[in-house]
Short mmCIF file of C-alpha atoms in Angstrom, two decimals:
data_model
loop_
_atom_site.label_atom_id
_atom_site.label_comp_id
_atom_site.label_asym_id
_atom_site.label_seq_id
_atom_site.Cartn_x
_atom_site.Cartn_y
_atom_site.Cartn_z
CA GLU A 297 128.79 -27.23 -40.90
CA GLY A 298 129.79 -26.39 -37.34
CA TYR A 299 131.10 -23.59 -35.16
CA PRO A 300 133.84 -21.23 -36.40
CA GLY A 301 136.37 -22.73 -33.96
CA GLU A 302 135.92 -26.23 -35.37
CA ASP A 303 138.14 -27.82 -38.02
CA PRO A 304 135.84 -27.50 -41.08
CA TYR A 305 135.60 -23.73 -40.65
CA GLN A 306 139.37 -23.45 -40.23
CA TRP A 307 139.97 -25.70 -43.25
CA ALA A 308 137.73 -23.49 -45.38
CA ALA A 309 139.73 -20.40 -44.40
CA GLN A 310 143.02 -22.28 -44.94
CA THR A 311 141.88 -22.98 -48.49
CA LEU A 312 140.12 -19.77 -49.41
CA PHE A 313 142.64 -17.15 -48.29
CA PRO A 314 145.80 -18.59 -49.89
CA VAL A 315 143.98 -19.08 -53.19
CA ALA A 316 142.60 -15.52 -53.04
CA TYR A 317 146.04 -14.01 -52.36
CA VAL A 318 147.90 -16.06 -54.98
CA THR A 319 145.19 -15.24 -57.54
CA LYS A 320 145.69 -11.54 -56.78
CA PHE A 321 149.46 -11.81 -57.29
CA ILE A 322 149.12 -13.78 -60.54
CA ILE A 323 146.85 -11.08 -61.94
CA LYS A 324 149.12 -8.28 -60.67
CA THR A 325 152.12 -9.94 -62.33
CA GLU A 326 150.25 -10.03 -65.65
CA ASN A 327 148.91 -6.49 -65.45
CA GLN A 328 149.96 -3.87 -62.87
CA ASP A 329 146.75 -1.91 -63.60
CA LYS A 330 144.66 -4.78 -62.26
CA ASP A 331 146.12 -4.78 -58.75
CA TYR A 332 143.44 -5.02 -56.07
CA THR A 333 143.00 -5.60 -52.37
CA VAL A 334 141.94 -9.05 -51.21
CA MET A 335 138.54 -8.47 -49.69
CA PRO A 336 137.50 -9.57 -46.18
CA MET A 337 136.04 -12.95 -45.40
CA GLU A 338 132.26 -13.24 -45.72
CA VAL A 339 130.11 -16.01 -44.34
CA LYS A 340 126.53 -16.80 -45.30
CA TRP A 341 125.01 -18.54 -42.27
CA LYS A 342 122.10 -20.95 -42.16
CA LEU A 343 120.76 -22.22 -38.86
CA ASP A 344 118.94 -25.55 -38.58
CA ARG A 345 116.70 -24.83 -35.62
CA SER A 346 115.76 -28.52 -35.28
CA GLN A 347 119.33 -29.39 -34.23
CA HIS A 348 121.44 -28.53 -31.19
CA GLY A 349 125.10 -27.59 -30.76
CA SER A 350 127.47 -27.23 -33.68
CA LYS A 351 125.39 -29.52 -35.93
CA ARG A 352 122.80 -26.77 -36.29
CA TYR A 353 125.21 -24.31 -37.99
CA PHE A 354 125.73 -24.42 -41.76
CA TRP A 355 127.73 -21.83 -43.64
CA THR A 356 129.31 -20.87 -46.91
CA MET A 357 132.57 -18.92 -46.64
CA MET A 358 133.34 -16.43 -49.41
CA ILE A 359 135.78 -13.75 -50.53
CA MET A 360 134.51 -11.27 -53.12
CA GLN A 361 136.58 -11.17 -56.31
CA PRO A 362 136.86 -8.56 -59.06
CA GLU A 363 134.81 -9.45 -62.13
CA TYR A 364 137.93 -10.18 -64.20
CA VAL A 365 138.93 -13.08 -61.92
CA ASN A 366 137.99 -16.30 -63.73
CA ASP A 367 138.34 -20.05 -63.27
CA ASN A 368 141.69 -20.10 -65.12
CA TYR A 369 143.26 -17.71 -62.60
CA VAL A 370 141.90 -19.74 -59.70
CA LYS A 371 143.20 -23.00 -61.21
CA GLU A 372 146.61 -21.40 -61.72
CA ALA A 373 146.64 -20.21 -58.11
CA ILE A 374 145.79 -23.71 -56.88
CA ALA A 375 148.53 -25.25 -59.05
CA THR A 376 151.03 -22.67 -57.74
CA LEU A 377 150.13 -23.46 -54.13
CA LYS A 378 150.29 -27.21 -54.70
CA GLY A 379 153.69 -26.74 -56.35
CA LYS A 380 154.82 -25.15 -53.07
CA LYS A 381 153.33 -28.12 -51.17
CA LYS A 382 150.68 -25.92 -49.57
CA GLU A 383 147.83 -27.99 -48.17
CA LEU A 384 144.39 -26.88 -49.36
CA PRO A 385 142.00 -29.00 -47.27
CA TYR A 386 138.84 -27.88 -49.07
CA GLU A 387 140.21 -27.53 -52.60
CA ASN A 388 137.45 -29.83 -53.91
CA ARG A 389 134.78 -27.51 -52.44
CA LEU A 390 136.22 -24.31 -53.85
CA ARG A 391 134.17 -22.63 -56.57
CA LEU A 392 134.00 -19.29 -58.32
CA HIS A 393 130.38 -18.23 -58.39
CA SER A 394 128.40 -15.02 -58.69
CA TYR A 395 125.97 -14.30 -55.87
CA ASP A 396 123.42 -11.47 -55.84
CA GLU A 397 121.34 -10.99 -52.71
CA LYS A 398 119.24 -8.19 -54.19
CA LEU A 399 117.83 -5.76 -51.60
CA CYS A 400 119.46 -6.06 -48.17
CA GLY A 401 119.31 -4.56 -44.72
CA GLN A 402 122.58 -4.31 -42.82
CA ILE A 403 124.10 -3.08 -39.60
CA LEU A 404 127.69 -2.70 -38.37
CA HIS A 405 128.51 -4.66 -35.23
CA ILE A 406 131.58 -3.59 -33.24
CA GLY A 407 132.82 -5.95 -30.55
CA PRO A 408 133.08 -9.66 -29.83
CA TYR A 409 131.28 -12.17 -31.99
CA LYS A 410 129.85 -14.25 -29.21
CA ASP A 411 126.60 -13.14 -27.54
CA SER A 412 126.61 -9.42 -28.46
CA MET A 413 126.18 -10.04 -32.21
CA ASP A 414 122.72 -11.45 -31.47
CA GLN A 415 121.83 -8.16 -29.76
CA THR A 416 123.00 -6.17 -32.79
CA PHE A 417 121.01 -8.45 -35.09
CA GLU A 418 117.91 -7.78 -32.94
CA VAL A 419 118.40 -4.02 -33.42
CA LEU A 420 118.54 -4.56 -37.20
CA LYS A 421 115.36 -6.67 -37.14
CA GLN A 422 113.53 -4.03 -35.07
CA GLU A 423 114.49 -1.29 -37.53
CA LEU A 424 113.48 -3.42 -40.52
CA THR A 425 110.10 -4.07 -38.89
CA LEU A 426 109.60 -0.33 -38.32
CA GLN A 427 110.43 0.31 -42.00
CA GLY A 428 107.92 -2.32 -43.16
CA TYR A 429 110.28 -5.11 -44.25
CA ASP A 430 110.51 -8.88 -43.76
CA TRP A 431 113.86 -10.66 -43.96
CA GLU A 432 115.60 -13.98 -44.31
CA PRO A 433 116.07 -15.61 -40.92
CA ASP A 434 119.81 -16.08 -41.36
CA SER A 435 122.56 -13.56 -41.99
CA HIS A 436 125.41 -12.91 -44.38
CA ASP A 437 128.27 -11.51 -42.30
CA VAL A 438 131.33 -9.62 -43.52
CA TYR A 439 134.29 -9.86 -41.12
CA PHE A 440 136.52 -6.82 -41.55
CA ASN A 441 139.27 -7.85 -39.12
CA ASP A 442 141.68 -10.72 -38.67
CA ILE A 443 140.65 -12.23 -35.34
CA ARG A 444 144.27 -13.27 -34.72
CA ARG A 445 145.44 -9.62 -34.81
CA THR A 446 142.50 -7.61 -33.44
CA SER A 447 141.26 -7.36 -29.87
CA GLU A 448 137.67 -8.56 -29.37
CA GLU A 449 136.28 -5.14 -28.51
CA LYS A 450 137.58 -3.71 -31.83
CA LEU A 451 136.25 -6.42 -34.15
CA LYS A 452 134.01 -5.02 -36.91
CA THR A 453 131.38 -7.15 -38.61
CA LEU A 454 128.73 -6.16 -41.10
CA ILE A 455 125.55 -8.16 -40.50
CA ARG A 456 123.47 -8.31 -43.68
CA VAL A 457 120.11 -9.92 -44.45
CA ARG A 458 118.07 -10.08 -47.63
CA ILE A 459 114.87 -8.06 -47.23
CA TRP A 460 111.57 -7.41 -49.00
CA LYS A 461 108.49 -5.34 -48.29
CA LYS A 462 106.03 -7.10 -45.97
CA ASP A 463 103.62 -9.40 -47.83
CA LYS A 464 105.72 -9.20 -51.02
CA ALA A 465 108.12 -12.10 -50.50
CA PRO A 466 110.29 -12.88 -53.54
CA ILE A 467 109.18 -15.89 -55.56
CA GLU A 468 112.60 -17.48 -55.39
CA LEU A 469 115.19 -16.93 -52.68
CA GLN A 470 118.68 -17.60 -54.00
CA ASP A 471 120.28 -20.32 -51.89
CA PRO A 472 124.09 -20.29 -51.56
CA PHE A 473 123.92 -23.75 -50.01
CA LYS A 474 122.55 -25.53 -53.08
CA GLN A 475 124.99 -27.71 -54.97
CA TRP A 476 126.40 -26.35 -58.23
#
């Protein structure tokens, strides 16, 4: 939970990215034909509207993996990193899990995250309404740039929400926040 600038968010990234990169290199070492690009960070957001400040933000941070990545590769990557004394603050929260959002609406946001992303999300919601769709209240964002190396005005983020035709809500909404 919390804002992206707070420790838990940073700890998640400090765990997820090294494991993703070492996994990629382990697989590449085994089989040159299975080389792949480490995908951008994705965050599934959930907002508790009864709270205020950073306590209202809950999230799950993800990096998409090729289907041939399995738990054994991830465990090997973790062992490799620990052997190099790399700290993985959220190792115990790391999991390999398949997630399928089904039908989605999405829009590309270019620019800073703060303030203007809400405006872009409003444009998406207006278009979905015009097309006859309802949507989940919270988004699944894909962050294409490294914020440490990209100026704010050039940041690119895909804002995605699960959608369904009005009055035909799915029976079960998959929840990435449930415990596995």
